[in-house]
Short mmCIF file of C-alpha atoms and ligand atoms in Angstrom, two decimals:
data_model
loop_
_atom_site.label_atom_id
_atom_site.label_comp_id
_atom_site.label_asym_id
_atom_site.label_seq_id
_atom_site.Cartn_x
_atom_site.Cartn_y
_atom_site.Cartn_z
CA UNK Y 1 91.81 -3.36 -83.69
CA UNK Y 2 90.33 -0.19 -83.38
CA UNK Y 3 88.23 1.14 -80.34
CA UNK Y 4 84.55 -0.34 -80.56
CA UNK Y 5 81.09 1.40 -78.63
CA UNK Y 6 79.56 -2.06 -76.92
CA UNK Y 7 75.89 -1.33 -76.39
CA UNK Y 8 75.28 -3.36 -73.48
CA UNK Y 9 71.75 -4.58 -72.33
CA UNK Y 10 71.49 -5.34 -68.68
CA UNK Y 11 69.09 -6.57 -66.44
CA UNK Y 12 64.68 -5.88 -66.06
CA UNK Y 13 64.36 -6.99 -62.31
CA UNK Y 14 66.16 -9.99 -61.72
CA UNK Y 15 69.76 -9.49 -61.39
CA UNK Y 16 71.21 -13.27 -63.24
CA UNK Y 17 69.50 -12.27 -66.13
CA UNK Y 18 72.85 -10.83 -66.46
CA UNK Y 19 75.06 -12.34 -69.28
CA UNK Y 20 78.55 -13.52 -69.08
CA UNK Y 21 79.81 -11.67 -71.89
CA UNK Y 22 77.94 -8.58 -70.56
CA UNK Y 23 80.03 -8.85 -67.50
CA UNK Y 24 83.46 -9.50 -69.38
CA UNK Y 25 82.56 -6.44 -71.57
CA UNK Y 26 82.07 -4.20 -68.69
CA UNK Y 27 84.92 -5.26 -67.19
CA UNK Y 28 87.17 -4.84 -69.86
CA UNK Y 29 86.33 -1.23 -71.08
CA UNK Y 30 88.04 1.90 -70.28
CA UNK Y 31 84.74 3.65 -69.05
CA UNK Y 32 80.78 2.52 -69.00
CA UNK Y 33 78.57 5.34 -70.57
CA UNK Y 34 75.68 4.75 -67.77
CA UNK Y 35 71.98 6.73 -68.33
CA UNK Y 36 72.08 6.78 -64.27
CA UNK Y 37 75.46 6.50 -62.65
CA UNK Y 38 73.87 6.06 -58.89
CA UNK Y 39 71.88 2.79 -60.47
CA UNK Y 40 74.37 1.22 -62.38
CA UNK Y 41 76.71 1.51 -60.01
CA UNK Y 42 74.67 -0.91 -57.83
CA UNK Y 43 74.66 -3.32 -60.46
CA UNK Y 44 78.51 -2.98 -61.33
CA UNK Y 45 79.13 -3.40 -57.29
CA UNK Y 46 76.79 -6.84 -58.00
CA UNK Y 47 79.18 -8.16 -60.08
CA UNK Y 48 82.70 -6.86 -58.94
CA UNK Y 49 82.90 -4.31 -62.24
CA UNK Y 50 85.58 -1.48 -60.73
CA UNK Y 51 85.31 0.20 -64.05
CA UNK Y 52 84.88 3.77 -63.97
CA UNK Y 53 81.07 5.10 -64.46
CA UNK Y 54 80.78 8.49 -66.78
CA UNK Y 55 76.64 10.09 -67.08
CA UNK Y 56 75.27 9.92 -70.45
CA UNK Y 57 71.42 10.51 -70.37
CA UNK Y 58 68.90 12.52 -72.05
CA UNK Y 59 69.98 16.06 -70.85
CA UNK Y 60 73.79 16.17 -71.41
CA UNK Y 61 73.79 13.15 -74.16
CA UNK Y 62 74.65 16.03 -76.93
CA UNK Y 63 77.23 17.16 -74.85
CA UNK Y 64 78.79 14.32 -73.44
CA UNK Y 65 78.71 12.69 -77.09
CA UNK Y 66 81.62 14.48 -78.56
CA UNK Y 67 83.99 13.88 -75.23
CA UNK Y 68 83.12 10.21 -76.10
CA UNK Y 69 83.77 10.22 -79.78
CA UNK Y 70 87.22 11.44 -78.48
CA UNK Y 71 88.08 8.53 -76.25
CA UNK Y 72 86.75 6.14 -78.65
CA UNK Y 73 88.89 7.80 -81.19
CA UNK Y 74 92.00 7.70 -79.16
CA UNK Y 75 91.42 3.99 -78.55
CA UNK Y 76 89.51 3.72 -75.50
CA UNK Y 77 86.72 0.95 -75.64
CA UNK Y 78 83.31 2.11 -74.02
CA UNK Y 79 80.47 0.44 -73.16
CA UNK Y 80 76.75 1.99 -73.21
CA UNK Y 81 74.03 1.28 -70.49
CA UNK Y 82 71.16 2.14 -69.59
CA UNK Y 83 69.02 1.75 -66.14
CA UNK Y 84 67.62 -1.56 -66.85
CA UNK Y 85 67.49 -3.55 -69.93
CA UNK Y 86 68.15 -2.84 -73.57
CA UNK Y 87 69.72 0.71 -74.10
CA UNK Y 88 68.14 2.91 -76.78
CA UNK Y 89 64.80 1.24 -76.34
CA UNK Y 90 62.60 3.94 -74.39
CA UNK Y 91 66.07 4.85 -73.48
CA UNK Y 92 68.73 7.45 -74.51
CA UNK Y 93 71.70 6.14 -76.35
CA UNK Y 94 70.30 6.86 -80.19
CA UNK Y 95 72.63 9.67 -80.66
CA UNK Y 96 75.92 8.45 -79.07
CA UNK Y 97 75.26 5.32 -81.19
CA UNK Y 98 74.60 7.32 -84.14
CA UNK Y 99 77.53 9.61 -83.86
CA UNK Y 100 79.80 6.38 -83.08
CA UNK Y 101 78.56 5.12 -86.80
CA UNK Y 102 79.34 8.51 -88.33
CA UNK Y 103 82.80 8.73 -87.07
CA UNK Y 104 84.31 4.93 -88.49
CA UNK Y 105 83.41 3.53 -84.97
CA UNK Y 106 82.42 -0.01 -84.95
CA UNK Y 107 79.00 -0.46 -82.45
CA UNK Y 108 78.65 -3.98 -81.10
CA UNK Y 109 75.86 -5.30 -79.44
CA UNK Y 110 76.02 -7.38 -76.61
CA UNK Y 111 72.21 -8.10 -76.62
CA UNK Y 112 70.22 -9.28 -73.08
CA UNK Y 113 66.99 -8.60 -71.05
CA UNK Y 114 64.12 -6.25 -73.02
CA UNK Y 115 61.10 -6.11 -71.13
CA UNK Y 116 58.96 -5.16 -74.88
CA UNK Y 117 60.73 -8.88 -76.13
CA UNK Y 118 59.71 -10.36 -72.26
CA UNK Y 119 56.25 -9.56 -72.59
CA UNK Y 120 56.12 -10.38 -75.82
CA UNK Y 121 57.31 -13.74 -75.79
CA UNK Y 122 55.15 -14.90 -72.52
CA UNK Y 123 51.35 -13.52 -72.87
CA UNK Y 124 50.44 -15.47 -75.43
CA UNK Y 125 49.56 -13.12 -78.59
CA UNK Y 126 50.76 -13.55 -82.30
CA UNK Y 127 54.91 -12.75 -82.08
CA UNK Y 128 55.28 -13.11 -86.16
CA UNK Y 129 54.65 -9.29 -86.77
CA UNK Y 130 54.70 -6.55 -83.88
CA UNK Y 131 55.24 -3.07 -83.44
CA UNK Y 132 57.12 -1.24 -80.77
CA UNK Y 133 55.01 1.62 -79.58
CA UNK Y 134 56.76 2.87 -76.51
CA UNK Y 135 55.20 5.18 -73.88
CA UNK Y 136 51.88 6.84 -75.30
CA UNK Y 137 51.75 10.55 -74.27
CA UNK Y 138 50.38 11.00 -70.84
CA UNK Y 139 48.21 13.85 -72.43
CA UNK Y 140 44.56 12.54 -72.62
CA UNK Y 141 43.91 14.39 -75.90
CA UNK Y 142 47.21 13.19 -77.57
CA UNK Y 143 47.04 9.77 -76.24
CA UNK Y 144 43.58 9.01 -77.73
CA UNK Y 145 44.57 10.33 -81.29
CA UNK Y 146 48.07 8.07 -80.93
CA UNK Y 147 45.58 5.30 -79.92
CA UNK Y 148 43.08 6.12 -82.98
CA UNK Y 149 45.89 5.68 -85.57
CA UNK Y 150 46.89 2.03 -83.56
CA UNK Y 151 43.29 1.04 -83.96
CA UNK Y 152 43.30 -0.47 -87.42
CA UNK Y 153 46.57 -2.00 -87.46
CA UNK Y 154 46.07 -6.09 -88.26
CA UNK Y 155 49.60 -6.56 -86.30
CA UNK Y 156 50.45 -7.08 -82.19
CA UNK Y 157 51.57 -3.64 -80.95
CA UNK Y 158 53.83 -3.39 -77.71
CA UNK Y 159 53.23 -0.73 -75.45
CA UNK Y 160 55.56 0.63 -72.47
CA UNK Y 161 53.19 2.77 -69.29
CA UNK Y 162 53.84 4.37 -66.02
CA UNK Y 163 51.99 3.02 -62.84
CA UNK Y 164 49.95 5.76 -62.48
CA UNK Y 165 48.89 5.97 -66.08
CA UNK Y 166 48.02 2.77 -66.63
CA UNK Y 167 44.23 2.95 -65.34
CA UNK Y 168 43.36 5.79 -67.64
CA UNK Y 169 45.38 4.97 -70.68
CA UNK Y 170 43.49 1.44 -70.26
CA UNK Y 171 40.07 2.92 -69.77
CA UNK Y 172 41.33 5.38 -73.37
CA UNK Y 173 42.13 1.47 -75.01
CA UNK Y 174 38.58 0.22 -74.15
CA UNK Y 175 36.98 3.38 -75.67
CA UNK Y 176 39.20 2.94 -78.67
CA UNK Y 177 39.69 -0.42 -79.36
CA UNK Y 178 36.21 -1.78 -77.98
CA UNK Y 179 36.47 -3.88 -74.80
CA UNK Y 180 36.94 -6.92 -76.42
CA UNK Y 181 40.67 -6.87 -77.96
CA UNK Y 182 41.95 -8.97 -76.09
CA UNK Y 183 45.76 -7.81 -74.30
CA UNK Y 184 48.63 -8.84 -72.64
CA UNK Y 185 49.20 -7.78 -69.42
CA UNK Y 186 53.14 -8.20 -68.29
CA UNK Y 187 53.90 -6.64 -64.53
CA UNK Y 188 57.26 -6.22 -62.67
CA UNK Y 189 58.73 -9.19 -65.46
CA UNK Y 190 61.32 -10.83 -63.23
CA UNK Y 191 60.32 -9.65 -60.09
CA UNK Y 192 58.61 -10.70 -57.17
CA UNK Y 193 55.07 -10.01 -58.19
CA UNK Y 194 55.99 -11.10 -61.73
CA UNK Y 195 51.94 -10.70 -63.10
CA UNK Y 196 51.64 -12.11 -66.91
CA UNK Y 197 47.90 -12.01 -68.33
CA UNK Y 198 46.19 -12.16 -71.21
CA UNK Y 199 42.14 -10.98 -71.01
CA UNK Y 200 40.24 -8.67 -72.84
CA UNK Y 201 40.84 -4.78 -72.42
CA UNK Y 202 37.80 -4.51 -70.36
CA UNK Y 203 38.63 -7.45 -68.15
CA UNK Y 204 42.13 -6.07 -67.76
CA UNK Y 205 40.14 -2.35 -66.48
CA UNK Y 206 38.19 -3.98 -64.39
CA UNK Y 207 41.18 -6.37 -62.94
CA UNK Y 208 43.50 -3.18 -62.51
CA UNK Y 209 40.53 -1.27 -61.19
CA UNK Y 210 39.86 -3.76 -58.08
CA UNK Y 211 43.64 -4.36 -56.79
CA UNK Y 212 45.35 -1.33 -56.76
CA UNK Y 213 48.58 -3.26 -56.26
CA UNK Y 214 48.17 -3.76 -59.80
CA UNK Y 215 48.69 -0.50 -60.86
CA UNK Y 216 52.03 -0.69 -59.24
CA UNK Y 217 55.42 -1.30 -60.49
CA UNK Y 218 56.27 -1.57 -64.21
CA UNK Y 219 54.16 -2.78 -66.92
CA UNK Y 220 53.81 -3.40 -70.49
CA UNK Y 221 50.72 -3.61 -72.58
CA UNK Y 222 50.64 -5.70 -75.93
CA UNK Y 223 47.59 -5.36 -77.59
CA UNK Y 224 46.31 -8.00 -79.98
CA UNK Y 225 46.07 -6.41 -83.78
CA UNK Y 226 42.67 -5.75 -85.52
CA UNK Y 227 42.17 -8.51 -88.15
CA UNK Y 228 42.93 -11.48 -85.81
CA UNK Y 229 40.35 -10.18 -83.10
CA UNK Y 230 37.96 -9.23 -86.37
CA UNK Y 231 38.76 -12.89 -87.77
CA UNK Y 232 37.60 -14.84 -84.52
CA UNK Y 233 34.49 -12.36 -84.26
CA UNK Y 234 33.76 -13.73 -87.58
CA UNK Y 235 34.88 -17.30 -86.75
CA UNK Y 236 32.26 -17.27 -84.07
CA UNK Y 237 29.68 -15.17 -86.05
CA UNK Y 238 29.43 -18.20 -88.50
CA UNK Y 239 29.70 -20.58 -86.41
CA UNK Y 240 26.08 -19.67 -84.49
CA UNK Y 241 24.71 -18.64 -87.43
CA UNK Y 242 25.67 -22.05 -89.75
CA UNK Y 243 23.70 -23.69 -86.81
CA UNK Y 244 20.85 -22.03 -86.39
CA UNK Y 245 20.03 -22.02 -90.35
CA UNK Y 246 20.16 -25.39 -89.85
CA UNK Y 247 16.42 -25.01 -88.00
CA UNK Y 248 15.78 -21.43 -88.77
CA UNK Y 249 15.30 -19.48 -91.70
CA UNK Y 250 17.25 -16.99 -92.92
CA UNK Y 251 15.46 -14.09 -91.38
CA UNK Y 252 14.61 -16.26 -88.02
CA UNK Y 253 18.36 -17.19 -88.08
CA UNK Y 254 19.74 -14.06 -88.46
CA UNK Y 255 17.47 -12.12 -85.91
CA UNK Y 256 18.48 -14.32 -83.22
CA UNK Y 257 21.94 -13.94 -83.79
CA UNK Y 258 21.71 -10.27 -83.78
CA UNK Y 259 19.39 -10.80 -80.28
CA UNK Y 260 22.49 -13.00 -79.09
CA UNK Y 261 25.28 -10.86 -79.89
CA UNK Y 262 24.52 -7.50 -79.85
CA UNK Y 263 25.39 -7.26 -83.69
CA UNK Y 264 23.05 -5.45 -85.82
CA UNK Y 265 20.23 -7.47 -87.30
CA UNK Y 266 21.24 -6.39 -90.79
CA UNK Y 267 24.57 -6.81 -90.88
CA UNK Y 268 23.48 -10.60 -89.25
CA UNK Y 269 21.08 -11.07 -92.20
CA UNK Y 270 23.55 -10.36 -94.57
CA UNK Y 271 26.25 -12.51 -93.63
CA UNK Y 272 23.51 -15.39 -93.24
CA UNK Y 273 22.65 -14.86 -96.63
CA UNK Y 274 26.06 -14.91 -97.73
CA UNK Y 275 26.36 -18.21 -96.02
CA UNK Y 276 23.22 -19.57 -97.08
CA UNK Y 277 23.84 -19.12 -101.19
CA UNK Y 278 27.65 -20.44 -99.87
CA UNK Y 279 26.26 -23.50 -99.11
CA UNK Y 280 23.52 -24.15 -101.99
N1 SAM J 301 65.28 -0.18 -71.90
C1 SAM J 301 64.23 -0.88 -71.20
C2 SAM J 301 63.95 -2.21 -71.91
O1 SAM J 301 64.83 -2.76 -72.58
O2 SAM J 301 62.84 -2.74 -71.75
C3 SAM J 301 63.00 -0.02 -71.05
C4 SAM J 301 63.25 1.25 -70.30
S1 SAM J 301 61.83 2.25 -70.13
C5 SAM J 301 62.50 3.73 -69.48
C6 SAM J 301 61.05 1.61 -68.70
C7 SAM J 301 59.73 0.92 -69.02
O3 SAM J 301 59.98 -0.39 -69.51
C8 SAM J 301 58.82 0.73 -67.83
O4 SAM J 301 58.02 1.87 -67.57
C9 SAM J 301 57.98 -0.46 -68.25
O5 SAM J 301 56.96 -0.07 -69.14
C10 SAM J 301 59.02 -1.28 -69.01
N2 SAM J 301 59.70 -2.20 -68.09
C11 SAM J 301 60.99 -2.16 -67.70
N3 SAM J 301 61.25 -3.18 -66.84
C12 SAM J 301 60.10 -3.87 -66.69
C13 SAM J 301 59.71 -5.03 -65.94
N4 SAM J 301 60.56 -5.66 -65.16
N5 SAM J 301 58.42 -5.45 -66.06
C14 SAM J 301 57.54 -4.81 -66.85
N6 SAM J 301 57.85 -3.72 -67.56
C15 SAM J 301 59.10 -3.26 -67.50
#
């Protein structure tokens, strides 16, 4: 069988979240493509891997491709890593992958830990249709038009941020998205001070804002899409007004609503209308 690139996800924090085929892949390769030889080195010495570490991050991937193409060529299996987790997600890899595919070499995954999927799966937000947003720029001006173009999308969106970021770029979210979209708040996943949350974007400013040691360590946002928090507005919306037509006319009805939710009093009138013929 000809040489194959494994792409080999390893762990977020906690070091069993390991798999056994990882380990018998990284044993078994000629050489481990690692983004940080220093780190994974810890990790192989974890496990008892003696195979050989060669760099391959973002500023000599290009170079460092073509020297693996060779090997692979010649026979030698590699395997890809990356610092922690899933390579090629907010990590390099993309191009020795891609250049692998162009040159007849099979890629195999040998999938594991991805703190995007980790958060995902545990704060409690629709999983059925995501995005994967990354970092957002950690330019004010940029971030806020990245954020802009999130705003109307109906699906979850999954966002990667630096410690010292993550006040700002929240208080940018609020401004954006209105305080109320609710988010999911996933800190140091696996770790000690695992913290998974889900709260609205100003509850999660004003959480992050009170205990600095929660704008420590690693976090990902994922941010609840427009149309579900826009359904339950409405949900709710109805809900208060259906009741208080029951006493209430229209106009009375739809005045108090507006006094009780900050909505304007036409936009309340309307939809009470809309209700009311709904119901004749
Ligand atoms: N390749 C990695 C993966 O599969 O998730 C991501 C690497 S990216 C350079 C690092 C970012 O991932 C961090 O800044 C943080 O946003 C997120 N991250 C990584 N590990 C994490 C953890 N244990 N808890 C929360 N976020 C984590």
């Amino acid at each position: 069988m000809s040489a194959q690139l494994f792409v080999v996800a390893t762990p977020i924090g906690h070091l069993d979240d390991m798999t056994y085929r990882a380990i018998d892949v990284l044993k078994s390769v000629a050489i481990i493509a690692a983004e940080d030889t220093r780190q994974s080195a810890l990790l192989m010495k974890h496990y008892n891997i003696a195979t050989p570490l060669t760099a391959c991050h973002d500023h000599n991937e290009s170079n460092k491709i073509d020297i693996l193409i060779e090997r692979l060529k010649k026979g030698d299996n590699i395997a890809l890593v990356s610092d922690a987790g899933t390579p090629l997600i907010s990590d390099p890899g993309f191009k020795l992958v891609r250049a692998a595919q162009e040159n007849g070499i099979r890629v195999t995954p040998v999938p594991g830990a991805c703190a995007a999927i980790a958060a995902l799966s545990s704060v409690g937000l629709p999983s059925d249709h995501f995005s994967f947003e990354g970092f957002l720029s950690s330019k004010q001006s940029q971030r806020l038009l990245q954020l802009e173009k999130l705003k109307a999308n109906t699906h979850t969106m999954i966002i990667y941020e630096a410690p010292h970021r993550i006040l700002d770029s929240v208080a940018d979210m609020v401004n954006v998205f209105g305080g109320d979209r609710q988010v999911g708040f996933a800190r140091e996943i696996t770790k000690t001070f695992e913290t998974i949350k889900k709260m609205s974007l100003a509850e999660l400013h004003a959480f992050i804002e009170s205990d600095r040691n929660q704008q420590k360590g690693e976090i990902v946002l994922v941010i609840a899409g427009a149309t579900e928090e826009k359904d339950l507005e409405q949900e709710a919306l109805d809900k208060l007004l259906l009741r208080l037509l029951q006493d209430l006319s229209v106009k009375a009805a739809s005045q108090l609503a507006a006094d009780l939710t900050g909505m304007k009093k036409k936009v309340a009138y309307q939809r009470a209308l809309e209700l009311t013929s709904a119901n004749d």
